[in-house]
Protein backbone atom coordinates (compact mmCIF):
# COMPACT_ATOMS: atom_id res chain seq x y z
CA UNK A 1 0.00 0.00 0.00
CA UNK A 2 1.30 3.44 -0.96
CA UNK A 3 -0.37 6.71 0.06
CA UNK A 4 -3.49 4.83 1.15
CA UNK A 5 -3.99 3.19 -2.26
CA UNK A 6 -3.50 -0.53 -2.69
CA UNK A 7 -3.31 -2.75 -5.76
CA UNK A 8 -6.76 -4.27 -5.24
CA UNK A 9 -8.47 -0.85 -5.06
CA UNK A 10 -6.56 0.34 -8.13
CA UNK A 11 -7.67 -2.73 -10.11
CA UNK A 12 -11.29 -2.28 -9.09
CA UNK A 13 -11.30 1.44 -9.82
CA UNK A 14 -10.05 0.79 -13.34
CA UNK A 15 -12.17 -2.28 -14.06
CA UNK A 16 -15.68 -1.71 -12.76
CA UNK A 17 -16.67 1.37 -14.82
CA UNK A 18 -15.49 -0.40 -17.97
CA UNK A 19 -17.54 -3.52 -17.24
CA UNK A 20 -20.64 -1.52 -16.31
CA UNK A 21 -20.46 0.22 -19.70
CA UNK A 22 -20.10 -3.12 -21.50
CA UNK A 23 -23.12 -4.57 -19.71
CA UNK A 24 -25.20 -1.46 -20.39
CA UNK A 25 -24.42 -1.79 -24.09
CA UNK A 26 -25.81 -5.34 -24.30
CA UNK A 27 -28.91 -5.68 -26.47
CA UNK A 28 -32.15 -5.97 -24.49
CA UNK A 29 -32.66 -9.55 -25.64
CA UNK A 30 -29.29 -10.52 -24.21
CA UNK A 31 -30.12 -8.97 -20.85
CA UNK A 32 -32.89 -11.44 -20.18
CA UNK A 33 -32.31 -15.05 -19.28
CA UNK A 34 -29.44 -16.57 -17.35
CA UNK A 35 -26.92 -15.05 -15.05
CA UNK A 36 -23.25 -14.27 -15.22
CA UNK A 37 -20.14 -16.28 -14.51
CA UNK A 38 -16.56 -15.14 -14.05
CA UNK A 39 -14.21 -17.73 -15.54
CA UNK A 40 -10.62 -17.00 -14.62
CA UNK A 41 -7.07 -18.29 -14.78
CA UNK A 42 -4.43 -16.84 -12.49
CA UNK A 43 -0.91 -18.03 -11.81
CA UNK A 44 0.37 -15.19 -9.63
CA UNK A 45 -2.88 -13.80 -8.21
CA UNK A 46 -3.25 -10.59 -10.24
CA UNK A 47 -6.11 -11.91 -12.35
CA UNK A 48 -7.70 -13.59 -9.31
CA UNK A 49 -8.08 -10.16 -7.67
CA UNK A 50 -10.00 -8.84 -10.69
CA UNK A 51 -12.13 -11.98 -10.95
CA UNK A 52 -13.14 -11.76 -7.30
CA UNK A 53 -14.06 -8.08 -7.65
CA UNK A 54 -16.22 -8.85 -10.69
CA UNK A 55 -17.94 -11.75 -8.97
CA UNK A 56 -18.84 -9.64 -5.95
CA UNK A 57 -19.88 -6.56 -7.93
CA UNK A 58 -22.13 -8.40 -10.38
CA UNK A 59 -23.22 -11.25 -8.10
CA UNK A 60 -21.72 -13.63 -10.66
CA UNK A 61 -20.63 -17.19 -10.08
CA UNK A 62 -16.86 -17.65 -9.90
CA UNK A 63 -15.08 -20.51 -11.68
CA UNK A 64 -11.32 -21.03 -11.59
CA UNK A 65 -9.73 -22.73 -14.59
CA UNK A 66 -7.10 -25.28 -13.66
CA UNK A 67 -5.30 -27.89 -15.70
CA UNK A 68 -5.96 -31.51 -14.71
CA UNK A 69 -2.23 -31.96 -14.13
CA UNK A 70 -0.84 -29.01 -12.15
CA UNK A 71 1.61 -26.75 -13.92
CA UNK A 72 5.15 -26.31 -12.54
CA UNK A 73 5.58 -24.03 -9.54
CA UNK A 74 8.93 -22.70 -10.78
CA UNK A 75 8.45 -19.70 -13.09
CA UNK A 76 11.02 -20.73 -15.71
CA UNK A 77 9.65 -24.27 -15.82
CA UNK A 78 6.17 -22.77 -16.13
CA UNK A 79 7.22 -20.69 -19.15
CA UNK A 80 8.61 -23.83 -20.80
CA UNK A 81 5.40 -25.75 -19.98
CA UNK A 82 3.21 -22.98 -21.42
CA UNK A 83 5.28 -22.86 -24.62
CA UNK A 84 5.07 -26.64 -25.03
CA UNK A 85 1.29 -26.59 -24.54
CA UNK A 86 0.89 -23.84 -27.13
CA UNK A 87 3.05 -25.78 -29.62
CA UNK A 88 0.86 -28.85 -29.02
CA UNK A 89 -2.29 -26.97 -29.99
CA UNK A 90 -3.42 -25.71 -26.57
CA UNK A 91 -5.15 -28.98 -25.78
CA UNK A 92 -4.76 -29.06 -22.00
CA UNK A 93 -7.17 -31.33 -20.11
CA UNK A 94 -9.01 -29.25 -17.52
CA UNK A 95 -9.36 -30.26 -13.87
CA UNK A 96 -13.11 -29.81 -14.28
CA UNK A 97 -15.64 -28.43 -16.71
CA UNK A 98 -17.89 -25.51 -15.87
CA UNK A 99 -21.22 -27.11 -14.98
CA UNK A 100 -24.40 -25.56 -16.34
CA UNK A 101 -22.82 -23.32 -18.97
CA UNK A 102 -26.23 -23.12 -20.66
CA UNK A 103 -27.54 -21.23 -17.63
CA UNK A 104 -25.30 -18.23 -18.22
CA UNK A 105 -25.77 -15.45 -20.74
CA UNK A 106 -22.66 -13.47 -19.78
CA UNK A 107 -19.17 -14.89 -19.36
CA UNK A 108 -16.42 -12.71 -17.93
CA UNK A 109 -13.30 -14.36 -19.37
CA UNK A 110 -10.39 -13.31 -17.13
CA UNK A 111 -6.87 -14.40 -17.97
CA UNK A 112 -3.26 -13.26 -18.19
CA UNK A 113 -1.21 -13.21 -21.37
CA UNK A 114 1.26 -16.05 -21.79
CA UNK A 115 3.64 -15.91 -24.73
CA UNK A 116 1.69 -13.07 -26.38
CA UNK A 117 -1.51 -15.14 -26.56
CA UNK A 118 -4.18 -16.90 -24.53
CA UNK A 119 -2.90 -19.33 -21.94
CA UNK A 120 -3.38 -22.92 -23.13
CA UNK A 121 -5.77 -23.60 -20.23
CA UNK A 122 -8.02 -20.71 -21.30
CA UNK A 123 -7.90 -21.86 -24.92
CA UNK A 124 -8.91 -25.37 -23.81
CA UNK A 125 -11.88 -23.93 -21.93
CA UNK A 126 -13.04 -22.03 -25.01
CA UNK A 127 -12.58 -25.14 -27.19
CA UNK A 128 -14.55 -27.38 -24.85
CA UNK A 129 -17.49 -25.13 -23.91
CA UNK A 130 -20.16 -23.88 -26.29
CA UNK A 131 -20.45 -20.13 -25.84
CA UNK A 132 -22.78 -19.60 -28.80
CA UNK A 133 -25.07 -16.61 -28.25
CA UNK A 134 -23.37 -15.62 -25.00
CA UNK A 135 -21.77 -12.26 -24.30
CA UNK A 136 -18.08 -12.74 -23.51
CA UNK A 137 -16.32 -9.89 -21.74
CA UNK A 138 -12.54 -10.39 -21.94
CA UNK A 139 -10.59 -9.14 -18.93
CA UNK A 140 -6.89 -9.41 -19.73
CA UNK A 141 -3.86 -8.84 -17.52
CA UNK A 142 -0.29 -8.68 -18.78
CA UNK A 143 3.18 -7.89 -17.58
CA UNK A 144 4.00 -5.11 -20.01
CA UNK A 145 3.91 -6.64 -23.47
CA UNK A 146 0.24 -6.07 -24.33
CA UNK A 147 -2.42 -8.53 -25.43
CA UNK A 148 -0.68 -10.08 -28.40
CA UNK A 149 -3.05 -12.37 -30.31
CA UNK A 150 -5.26 -13.23 -27.32
CA UNK A 151 -8.44 -11.45 -28.46
CA UNK A 152 -8.29 -12.84 -32.00
CA UNK A 153 -7.51 -16.33 -30.70
CA UNK A 154 -10.45 -16.24 -28.27
CA UNK A 155 -12.81 -15.05 -31.00
CA UNK A 156 -11.65 -17.83 -33.31
CA UNK A 157 -12.23 -20.46 -30.60
CA UNK A 158 -15.73 -19.17 -29.77
CA UNK A 159 -16.91 -17.81 -33.14
CA UNK A 160 -20.60 -17.72 -32.23
CA UNK A 161 -20.16 -15.74 -29.02
CA UNK A 162 -20.60 -11.97 -28.87
CA UNK A 163 -17.31 -10.49 -27.67
CA UNK A 164 -17.20 -7.02 -26.14
CA UNK A 165 -14.16 -4.82 -26.20
CA UNK A 166 -11.46 -6.26 -23.95
CA UNK A 167 -10.48 -4.61 -20.68
CA UNK A 168 -6.68 -4.74 -20.54
CA UNK A 169 -4.59 -4.00 -17.45
CA UNK A 170 -0.84 -4.10 -17.03
CA UNK A 171 -0.11 -5.80 -13.72
CA UNK A 172 3.53 -5.01 -13.18
CA UNK A 173 3.28 -4.06 -9.51
CA UNK A 174 5.29 -6.99 -8.15
CA UNK A 175 8.07 -6.57 -10.71
CA UNK A 176 8.29 -2.84 -10.01
CA UNK A 177 8.36 -3.48 -6.26
CA UNK A 178 11.11 -6.09 -6.62
CA UNK A 179 13.17 -3.75 -8.80
CA UNK A 180 12.80 -1.00 -6.19
CA UNK A 181 13.72 -3.38 -3.38
CA UNK A 182 16.77 -4.68 -5.23
CA UNK A 183 17.93 -1.14 -6.03
CA UNK A 184 17.53 -0.17 -2.38
CA UNK A 185 19.42 -3.27 -1.24
CA UNK A 186 22.22 -2.54 -3.72
CA UNK A 187 22.53 1.03 -2.45
CA UNK A 188 22.01 0.33 1.24
CA UNK A 189 23.85 -2.89 1.94
CSV table of C-alpha atoms in Angstrom, one decimal:
chain,number,residue,atom,x,y,z
A,1,UNK,CA,0.0,0.0,0.0
A,2,UNK,CA,1.3,3.4,-1.0
A,3,UNK,CA,-0.4,6.7,0.1
A,4,UNK,CA,-3.5,4.8,1.2
A,5,UNK,CA,-4.0,3.2,-2.3
A,6,UNK,CA,-3.5,-0.5,-2.7
A,7,UNK,CA,-3.3,-2.7,-5.8
A,8,UNK,CA,-6.8,-4.3,-5.2
A,9,UNK,CA,-8.5,-0.9,-5.1
A,10,UNK,CA,-6.6,0.3,-8.1
A,11,UNK,CA,-7.7,-2.7,-10.1
A,12,UNK,CA,-11.3,-2.3,-9.1
A,13,UNK,CA,-11.3,1.4,-9.8
A,14,UNK,CA,-10.0,0.8,-13.3
A,15,UNK,CA,-12.2,-2.3,-14.1
A,16,UNK,CA,-15.7,-1.7,-12.8
A,17,UNK,CA,-16.7,1.4,-14.8
A,18,UNK,CA,-15.5,-0.4,-18.0
A,19,UNK,CA,-17.5,-3.5,-17.2
A,20,UNK,CA,-20.6,-1.5,-16.3
A,21,UNK,CA,-20.5,0.2,-19.7
A,22,UNK,CA,-20.1,-3.1,-21.5
A,23,UNK,CA,-23.1,-4.6,-19.7
A,24,UNK,CA,-25.2,-1.5,-20.4
A,25,UNK,CA,-24.4,-1.8,-24.1
A,26,UNK,CA,-25.8,-5.3,-24.3
A,27,UNK,CA,-28.9,-5.7,-26.5
A,28,UNK,CA,-32.2,-6.0,-24.5
A,29,UNK,CA,-32.7,-9.6,-25.6
A,30,UNK,CA,-29.3,-10.5,-24.2
A,31,UNK,CA,-30.1,-9.0,-20.8
A,32,UNK,CA,-32.9,-11.4,-20.2
A,33,UNK,CA,-32.3,-15.1,-19.3
A,34,UNK,CA,-29.4,-16.6,-17.3
A,35,UNK,CA,-26.9,-15.0,-15.1
A,36,UNK,CA,-23.2,-14.3,-15.2
A,37,UNK,CA,-20.1,-16.3,-14.5
A,38,UNK,CA,-16.6,-15.1,-14.0
A,39,UNK,CA,-14.2,-17.7,-15.5
A,40,UNK,CA,-10.6,-17.0,-14.6
A,41,UNK,CA,-7.1,-18.3,-14.8
A,42,UNK,CA,-4.4,-16.8,-12.5
A,43,UNK,CA,-0.9,-18.0,-11.8
A,44,UNK,CA,0.4,-15.2,-9.6
A,45,UNK,CA,-2.9,-13.8,-8.2
A,46,UNK,CA,-3.2,-10.6,-10.2
A,47,UNK,CA,-6.1,-11.9,-12.3
A,48,UNK,CA,-7.7,-13.6,-9.3
A,49,UNK,CA,-8.1,-10.2,-7.7
A,50,UNK,CA,-10.0,-8.8,-10.7
A,51,UNK,CA,-12.1,-12.0,-10.9
A,52,UNK,CA,-13.1,-11.8,-7.3
A,53,UNK,CA,-14.1,-8.1,-7.6
A,54,UNK,CA,-16.2,-8.8,-10.7
A,55,UNK,CA,-17.9,-11.7,-9.0
A,56,UNK,CA,-18.8,-9.6,-5.9
A,57,UNK,CA,-19.9,-6.6,-7.9
A,58,UNK,CA,-22.1,-8.4,-10.4
A,59,UNK,CA,-23.2,-11.3,-8.1
A,60,UNK,CA,-21.7,-13.6,-10.7
A,61,UNK,CA,-20.6,-17.2,-10.1
A,62,UNK,CA,-16.9,-17.7,-9.9
A,63,UNK,CA,-15.1,-20.5,-11.7
A,64,UNK,CA,-11.3,-21.0,-11.6
A,65,UNK,CA,-9.7,-22.7,-14.6
A,66,UNK,CA,-7.1,-25.3,-13.7
A,67,UNK,CA,-5.3,-27.9,-15.7
A,68,UNK,CA,-6.0,-31.5,-14.7
A,69,UNK,CA,-2.2,-32.0,-14.1
A,70,UNK,CA,-0.8,-29.0,-12.2
A,71,UNK,CA,1.6,-26.7,-13.9
A,72,UNK,CA,5.1,-26.3,-12.5
A,73,UNK,CA,5.6,-24.0,-9.5
A,74,UNK,CA,8.9,-22.7,-10.8
A,75,UNK,CA,8.4,-19.7,-13.1
A,76,UNK,CA,11.0,-20.7,-15.7
A,77,UNK,CA,9.7,-24.3,-15.8
A,78,UNK,CA,6.2,-22.8,-16.1
A,79,UNK,CA,7.2,-20.7,-19.1
A,80,UNK,CA,8.6,-23.8,-20.8
A,81,UNK,CA,5.4,-25.8,-20.0
A,82,UNK,CA,3.2,-23.0,-21.4
A,83,UNK,CA,5.3,-22.9,-24.6
A,84,UNK,CA,5.1,-26.6,-25.0
A,85,UNK,CA,1.3,-26.6,-24.5
A,86,UNK,CA,0.9,-23.8,-27.1
A,87,UNK,CA,3.0,-25.8,-29.6
A,88,UNK,CA,0.9,-28.9,-29.0
A,89,UNK,CA,-2.3,-27.0,-30.0
A,90,UNK,CA,-3.4,-25.7,-26.6
A,91,UNK,CA,-5.2,-29.0,-25.8
A,92,UNK,CA,-4.8,-29.1,-22.0
A,93,UNK,CA,-7.2,-31.3,-20.1
A,94,UNK,CA,-9.0,-29.3,-17.5
A,95,UNK,CA,-9.4,-30.3,-13.9
A,96,UNK,CA,-13.1,-29.8,-14.3
A,97,UNK,CA,-15.6,-28.4,-16.7
A,98,UNK,CA,-17.9,-25.5,-15.9
A,99,UNK,CA,-21.2,-27.1,-15.0
A,100,UNK,CA,-24.4,-25.6,-16.3
A,101,UNK,CA,-22.8,-23.3,-19.0
A,102,UNK,CA,-26.2,-23.1,-20.7
A,103,UNK,CA,-27.5,-21.2,-17.6
A,104,UNK,CA,-25.3,-18.2,-18.2
A,105,UNK,CA,-25.8,-15.5,-20.7
A,106,UNK,CA,-22.7,-13.5,-19.8
A,107,UNK,CA,-19.2,-14.9,-19.4
A,108,UNK,CA,-16.4,-12.7,-17.9
A,109,UNK,CA,-13.3,-14.4,-19.4
A,110,UNK,CA,-10.4,-13.3,-17.1
A,111,UNK,CA,-6.9,-14.4,-18.0
A,112,UNK,CA,-3.3,-13.3,-18.2
A,113,UNK,CA,-1.2,-13.2,-21.4
A,114,UNK,CA,1.3,-16.0,-21.8
A,115,UNK,CA,3.6,-15.9,-24.7
A,116,UNK,CA,1.7,-13.1,-26.4
A,117,UNK,CA,-1.5,-15.1,-26.6
A,118,UNK,CA,-4.2,-16.9,-24.5
A,119,UNK,CA,-2.9,-19.3,-21.9
A,120,UNK,CA,-3.4,-22.9,-23.1
A,121,UNK,CA,-5.8,-23.6,-20.2
A,122,UNK,CA,-8.0,-20.7,-21.3
A,123,UNK,CA,-7.9,-21.9,-24.9
A,124,UNK,CA,-8.9,-25.4,-23.8
A,125,UNK,CA,-11.9,-23.9,-21.9
A,126,UNK,CA,-13.0,-22.0,-25.0
A,127,UNK,CA,-12.6,-25.1,-27.2
A,128,UNK,CA,-14.5,-27.4,-24.8
A,129,UNK,CA,-17.5,-25.1,-23.9
A,130,UNK,CA,-20.2,-23.9,-26.3
A,131,UNK,CA,-20.5,-20.1,-25.8
A,132,UNK,CA,-22.8,-19.6,-28.8
A,133,UNK,CA,-25.1,-16.6,-28.3
A,134,UNK,CA,-23.4,-15.6,-25.0
A,135,UNK,CA,-21.8,-12.3,-24.3
A,136,UNK,CA,-18.1,-12.7,-23.5
A,137,UNK,CA,-16.3,-9.9,-21.7
A,138,UNK,CA,-12.5,-10.4,-21.9
A,139,UNK,CA,-10.6,-9.1,-18.9
A,140,UNK,CA,-6.9,-9.4,-19.7
A,141,UNK,CA,-3.9,-8.8,-17.5
A,142,UNK,CA,-0.3,-8.7,-18.8
A,143,UNK,CA,3.2,-7.9,-17.6
A,144,UNK,CA,4.0,-5.1,-20.0
A,145,UNK,CA,3.9,-6.6,-23.5
A,146,UNK,CA,0.2,-6.1,-24.3
A,147,UNK,CA,-2.4,-8.5,-25.4
A,148,UNK,CA,-0.7,-10.1,-28.4
A,149,UNK,CA,-3.0,-12.4,-30.3
A,150,UNK,CA,-5.3,-13.2,-27.3
A,151,UNK,CA,-8.4,-11.5,-28.5
A,152,UNK,CA,-8.3,-12.8,-32.0
A,153,UNK,CA,-7.5,-16.3,-30.7
A,154,UNK,CA,-10.5,-16.2,-28.3
A,155,UNK,CA,-12.8,-15.0,-31.0
A,156,UNK,CA,-11.7,-17.8,-33.3
A,157,UNK,CA,-12.2,-20.5,-30.6
A,158,UNK,CA,-15.7,-19.2,-29.8
A,159,UNK,CA,-16.9,-17.8,-33.1
A,160,UNK,CA,-20.6,-17.7,-32.2
A,161,UNK,CA,-20.2,-15.7,-29.0
A,162,UNK,CA,-20.6,-12.0,-28.9
A,163,UNK,CA,-17.3,-10.5,-27.7
A,164,UNK,CA,-17.2,-7.0,-26.1
A,165,UNK,CA,-14.2,-4.8,-26.2
A,166,UNK,CA,-11.5,-6.3,-23.9
A,167,UNK,CA,-10.5,-4.6,-20.7
A,168,UNK,CA,-6.7,-4.7,-20.5
A,169,UNK,CA,-4.6,-4.0,-17.5
A,170,UNK,CA,-0.8,-4.1,-17.0
A,171,UNK,CA,-0.1,-5.8,-13.7
A,172,UNK,CA,3.5,-5.0,-13.2
A,173,UNK,CA,3.3,-4.1,-9.5
A,174,UNK,CA,5.3,-7.0,-8.2
A,175,UNK,CA,8.1,-6.6,-10.7
A,176,UNK,CA,8.3,-2.8,-10.0
A,177,UNK,CA,8.4,-3.5,-6.3
A,178,UNK,CA,11.1,-6.1,-6.6
A,179,UNK,CA,13.2,-3.7,-8.8
A,180,UNK,CA,12.8,-1.0,-6.2
A,181,UNK,CA,13.7,-3.4,-3.4
A,182,UNK,CA,16.8,-4.7,-5.2
A,183,UNK,CA,17.9,-1.1,-6.0
A,184,UNK,CA,17.5,-0.2,-2.4
A,185,UNK,CA,19.4,-3.3,-1.2
A,186,UNK,CA,22.2,-2.5,-3.7
A,187,UNK,CA,22.5,1.0,-2.4
A,188,UNK,CA,22.0,0.3,1.2
A,189,UNK,CA,23.9,-2.9,1.9
